[in-house]
Amino acid sequence: MNENKLYILPELPYGYKDLEPYISEDQLQIHHQKHHQSYVNGANVLIEKNEQARKENTELDMKSFLKDLSFNLGGHILHSYFWRNLKPVNEGENKPAGMIAEAIEKEFGSFDRFKQEFAKTAVSTEGSGWAVLFYCEKFDKLLIGQIEKHNVNLYPDFKILMVLDVWEHAYYLDYKNKRPEFVDNFWNIINWEEVDKRFEKNRG
Ligand code: MN3
């Protein structure tokens, strides 16, 4: 890859071993360096192809081009959120604090109820996809969503506060087919400070 690409793979804010035992070094490295990188590369290739077509004044199949672009760009953006809403394992219980904790309490009744709904969302996502915590500014409301692949079922305009990748490539080395175990362990490595920061920023 040359250096003048539009999209680049972000560095992780921690080391590849730092999410163990919940995500192994091998699993995290392949997920970041191979899978995430492939969406970055895919988006760059497509953007170049489009620019080339404009220069040469040739036609692209817009429908298929845009589908590929939203898939790859969606993958890049969601993974970038995902790495930052994870953090190395600390001692003690990992629970939200601050404004996001209050908002979860208000919306879901309790943190446990939120966990239950979010986990069910992640476990029941069909095929490859994401569980997402969104914020709707208009009604000052938290919403859970399921994004299929990287780009289907998105709520336009709603801000992404937290994501969980439930593609098999996110957990298969460590958990094989046991997605519920992976989802269960996700709670130990959520960076709630980052989620709260996103919430406060979007709430204004
Ligand atoms: Mn992934």
Tab-separated table of C-alpha atoms and ligand atoms in Angstrom:
chain	number	residue	atom	x	y	z
A	1	MET	CA	0.000	0.000	0.000
A	2	ASN	CA	1.358	3.424	-0.756
A	3	GLU	CA	1.201	6.158	1.850
A	4	ASN	CA	-1.280	8.466	0.166
A	5	LYS	CA	-4.370	6.468	0.881
A	6	LEU	CA	-7.512	8.212	2.016
A	7	TYR	CA	-8.363	5.716	4.758
A	8	ILE	CA	-5.792	4.261	7.113
A	9	LEU	CA	-5.870	1.536	9.722
A	10	PRO	CA	-5.925	3.221	13.146
A	11	GLU	CA	-3.522	1.968	15.774
A	12	LEU	CA	-5.070	0.227	18.747
A	13	PRO	CA	-5.066	2.269	21.977
A	14	TYR	CA	-3.588	-0.813	23.781
A	15	GLY	CA	-1.380	-3.798	23.021
A	16	TYR	CA	-2.536	-6.987	21.333
A	17	LYS	CA	-2.173	-8.928	24.586
A	18	ASP	CA	-3.972	-6.407	26.752
A	19	LEU	CA	-7.504	-7.744	26.342
A	20	GLU	CA	-6.562	-11.238	27.487
A	21	PRO	CA	-8.014	-13.518	28.710
A	22	TYR	CA	-11.195	-12.312	27.033
A	23	ILE	CA	-9.703	-11.700	23.594
A	24	SER	CA	-6.405	-13.439	22.857
A	25	GLU	CA	-3.388	-11.841	21.232
A	26	ASP	CA	-3.805	-13.973	18.088
A	27	GLN	CA	-7.477	-13.197	17.804
A	28	LEU	CA	-7.030	-9.459	18.267
A	29	GLN	CA	-4.055	-9.248	15.930
A	30	ILE	CA	-5.720	-11.065	13.059
A	31	HIS	CA	-8.933	-9.118	13.568
A	32	HIS	CA	-7.131	-5.767	13.477
A	33	GLN	CA	-4.304	-6.405	11.016
A	34	LYS	CA	-6.125	-8.640	8.557
A	35	HIS	CA	-9.866	-8.097	8.783
A	36	HIS	CA	-10.027	-4.414	9.598
A	37	GLN	CA	-7.160	-3.741	7.177
A	38	SER	CA	-9.091	-5.449	4.385
A	39	TYR	CA	-12.006	-3.003	4.780
A	40	VAL	CA	-9.590	-0.075	4.766
A	41	ASN	CA	-7.956	-1.421	1.593
A	42	GLY	CA	-11.327	-2.151	0.025
A	43	ALA	CA	-12.583	1.391	0.644
A	44	ASN	CA	-9.388	2.911	-0.778
A	45	VAL	CA	-9.471	0.767	-3.912
A	46	LEU	CA	-13.098	1.730	-4.537
A	47	ILE	CA	-12.463	5.440	-4.061
A	48	GLU	CA	-9.542	5.224	-6.497
A	49	LYS	CA	-11.618	3.324	-8.997
A	50	ASN	CA	-14.276	6.013	-8.844
A	51	GLU	CA	-11.734	8.797	-9.300
A	52	GLN	CA	-10.205	6.942	-12.225
A	53	ALA	CA	-13.607	6.538	-13.853
A	54	ARG	CA	-14.240	10.276	-13.482
A	55	LYS	CA	-10.866	11.106	-15.036
A	56	GLU	CA	-11.411	8.792	-17.956
A	57	ASN	CA	-15.055	9.699	-18.152
A	58	THR	CA	-16.105	6.054	-18.062
A	59	GLU	CA	-19.192	4.704	-16.339
A	60	LEU	CA	-19.310	2.761	-13.103
A	61	ASP	CA	-22.096	0.445	-12.103
A	62	MET	CA	-23.193	2.853	-9.366
A	63	LYS	CA	-25.447	0.421	-7.572
A	64	SER	CA	-22.796	-2.214	-7.109
A	65	PHE	CA	-20.024	0.342	-6.531
A	66	LEU	CA	-21.950	2.046	-3.735
A	67	LYS	CA	-22.931	-1.224	-2.164
A	68	ASP	CA	-19.283	-2.295	-2.016
A	69	LEU	CA	-18.226	1.112	-0.738
A	70	SER	CA	-20.787	1.248	2.060
A	71	PHE	CA	-19.830	-2.288	3.084
A	72	ASN	CA	-16.109	-1.532	3.279
A	73	LEU	CA	-16.441	1.946	4.709
A	74	GLY	CA	-19.012	0.717	7.215
A	75	GLY	CA	-16.562	-1.998	8.237
A	76	HIS	CA	-13.759	0.512	8.668
A	77	ILE	CA	-15.850	2.957	10.708
A	78	LEU	CA	-17.442	0.352	12.955
A	79	HIS	CA	-14.123	-1.338	13.735
A	80	SER	CA	-12.625	2.064	14.555
A	81	TYR	CA	-15.410	2.602	17.102
A	82	PHE	CA	-15.070	-0.930	18.407
A	83	TRP	CA	-11.347	-0.755	19.289
A	84	ARG	CA	-11.880	2.462	21.203
A	85	ASN	CA	-14.833	1.208	23.210
A	86	LEU	CA	-12.694	-1.650	24.521
A	87	LYS	CA	-10.048	-1.368	27.207
A	88	PRO	CA	-7.517	-3.530	29.009
A	89	VAL	CA	-8.828	-5.608	31.871
A	90	ASN	CA	-8.790	-4.073	35.347
A	91	GLU	CA	-9.527	-5.422	38.753
A	92	GLY	CA	-13.063	-5.122	40.031
A	93	GLU	CA	-16.445	-4.738	38.461
A	94	ASN	CA	-16.618	-2.932	35.137
A	95	LYS	CA	-19.704	-0.724	35.230
A	96	PRO	CA	-20.680	2.550	33.569
A	97	ALA	CA	-20.369	5.808	35.489
A	98	GLY	CA	-21.316	9.419	34.913
A	99	MET	CA	-24.001	10.638	32.548
A	100	ILE	CA	-24.162	7.419	30.536
A	101	ALA	CA	-24.868	5.427	33.707
A	102	GLU	CA	-27.784	7.729	34.539
A	103	ALA	CA	-29.116	7.592	30.991
A	104	ILE	CA	-28.985	3.773	30.944
A	105	GLU	CA	-30.805	3.650	34.268
A	106	LYS	CA	-33.459	6.046	32.980
A	107	GLU	CA	-33.980	4.316	29.632
A	108	PHE	CA	-33.743	0.656	30.600
A	109	GLY	CA	-34.732	0.761	34.275
A	110	SER	CA	-31.420	-0.786	35.372
A	111	PHE	CA	-27.955	-1.677	34.112
A	112	ASP	CA	-28.855	-5.367	34.343
A	113	ARG	CA	-31.864	-4.902	32.097
A	114	PHE	CA	-29.670	-3.044	29.585
A	115	LYS	CA	-27.087	-5.838	29.674
A	116	GLN	CA	-29.764	-8.414	29.068
A	117	GLU	CA	-31.216	-6.557	26.070
A	118	PHE	CA	-27.836	-5.747	24.559
A	119	ALA	CA	-26.577	-9.321	24.966
A	120	LYS	CA	-29.720	-10.728	23.337
A	121	THR	CA	-29.256	-8.264	20.514
A	122	ALA	CA	-25.680	-9.443	19.970
A	123	VAL	CA	-26.444	-13.137	20.237
A	124	SER	CA	-29.434	-12.974	17.879
A	125	THR	CA	-27.815	-10.878	15.136
A	126	GLU	CA	-28.282	-12.943	11.996
A	127	GLY	CA	-25.104	-14.020	10.253
A	128	SER	CA	-22.474	-11.308	10.437
A	129	GLY	CA	-23.129	-8.031	12.152
A	130	TRP	CA	-22.964	-5.743	15.113
A	131	ALA	CA	-24.856	-4.900	18.279
A	132	VAL	CA	-24.926	-1.148	18.781
A	133	LEU	CA	-25.924	1.349	21.426
A	134	PHE	CA	-27.216	4.475	19.694
A	135	TYR	CA	-28.187	7.908	20.921
A	136	CYS	CA	-31.098	9.798	19.388
A	137	GLU	CA	-30.519	13.461	20.053
A	138	LYS	CA	-33.979	14.604	19.014
A	139	PHE	CA	-35.733	12.684	21.777
A	140	ASP	CA	-32.712	12.441	24.059
A	141	LYS	CA	-33.062	8.683	24.020
A	142	LEU	CA	-30.810	5.641	24.010
A	143	LEU	CA	-31.589	2.896	21.515
A	144	ILE	CA	-30.165	-0.542	20.880
A	145	GLY	CA	-29.719	-1.674	17.297
A	146	GLN	CA	-28.496	-4.550	15.206
A	147	ILE	CA	-26.456	-3.725	12.136
A	148	GLU	CA	-26.316	-6.565	9.662
A	149	LYS	CA	-23.023	-6.954	7.834
A	150	HIS	CA	-21.540	-3.457	8.219
A	151	ASN	CA	-24.208	-1.397	6.592
A	152	VAL	CA	-27.737	-2.809	6.801
A	153	ASN	CA	-30.214	-1.602	9.470
A	154	LEU	CA	-28.327	1.576	10.342
A	155	TYR	CA	-30.372	4.379	11.892
A	156	PRO	CA	-29.379	7.466	9.914
A	157	ASP	CA	-28.469	10.391	12.164
A	158	PHE	CA	-28.348	8.425	15.392
A	159	LYS	CA	-24.978	8.628	17.085
A	160	ILE	CA	-23.028	5.472	17.777
A	161	LEU	CA	-22.018	5.216	21.443
A	162	MET	CA	-20.858	1.614	21.671
A	163	VAL	CA	-20.514	-1.348	19.321
A	164	LEU	CA	-19.894	-5.051	19.650
A	165	ASP	CA	-18.601	-6.976	16.649
A	166	VAL	CA	-20.310	-10.363	16.389
A	167	TRP	CA	-18.862	-11.471	13.067
A	168	GLU	CA	-17.330	-14.893	13.520
A	169	HIS	CA	-13.920	-13.434	12.674
A	170	ALA	CA	-14.163	-11.436	15.928
A	171	TYR	CA	-14.246	-14.458	18.218
A	172	TYR	CA	-13.836	-17.762	16.378
A	173	LEU	CA	-10.213	-18.447	17.335
A	174	ASP	CA	-11.021	-18.018	21.023
A	175	TYR	CA	-14.621	-19.151	21.308
A	176	LYS	CA	-15.291	-21.281	18.211
A	177	ASN	CA	-19.071	-21.248	17.735
A	178	LYS	CA	-19.843	-20.025	21.259
A	179	ARG	CA	-20.896	-16.469	20.522
A	180	PRO	CA	-22.868	-16.115	23.812
A	181	GLU	CA	-19.644	-16.696	25.798
A	182	PHE	CA	-17.855	-14.028	23.816
A	183	VAL	CA	-20.750	-11.628	24.390
A	184	ASP	CA	-20.717	-12.458	28.090
A	185	ASN	CA	-17.023	-11.616	28.352
A	186	PHE	CA	-17.422	-8.360	26.428
A	187	TRP	CA	-18.760	-6.748	29.634
A	188	ASN	CA	-15.336	-7.132	31.258
A	189	ILE	CA	-13.529	-5.054	28.641
A	190	ILE	CA	-15.886	-2.186	27.825
A	191	ASN	CA	-14.291	1.217	28.051
A	192	TRP	CA	-17.194	2.989	29.757
A	193	GLU	CA	-15.275	6.242	30.001
A	194	GLU	CA	-15.056	6.333	26.220
A	195	VAL	CA	-18.766	5.496	25.866
A	196	ASP	CA	-19.615	8.256	28.348
A	197	LYS	CA	-17.365	10.691	26.475
A	198	ARG	CA	-19.187	9.960	23.219
A	199	PHE	CA	-22.522	10.381	24.960
A	200	GLU	CA	-21.623	13.712	26.559
A	201	LYS	CA	-20.180	15.006	23.296
A	202	ASN	CA	-23.293	14.138	21.333
A	203	ARG	CA	-25.662	15.342	23.991
A	204	GLY	CA	-24.010	18.742	23.911
B	1	MN3	MN	-14.720	-7.457	12.747
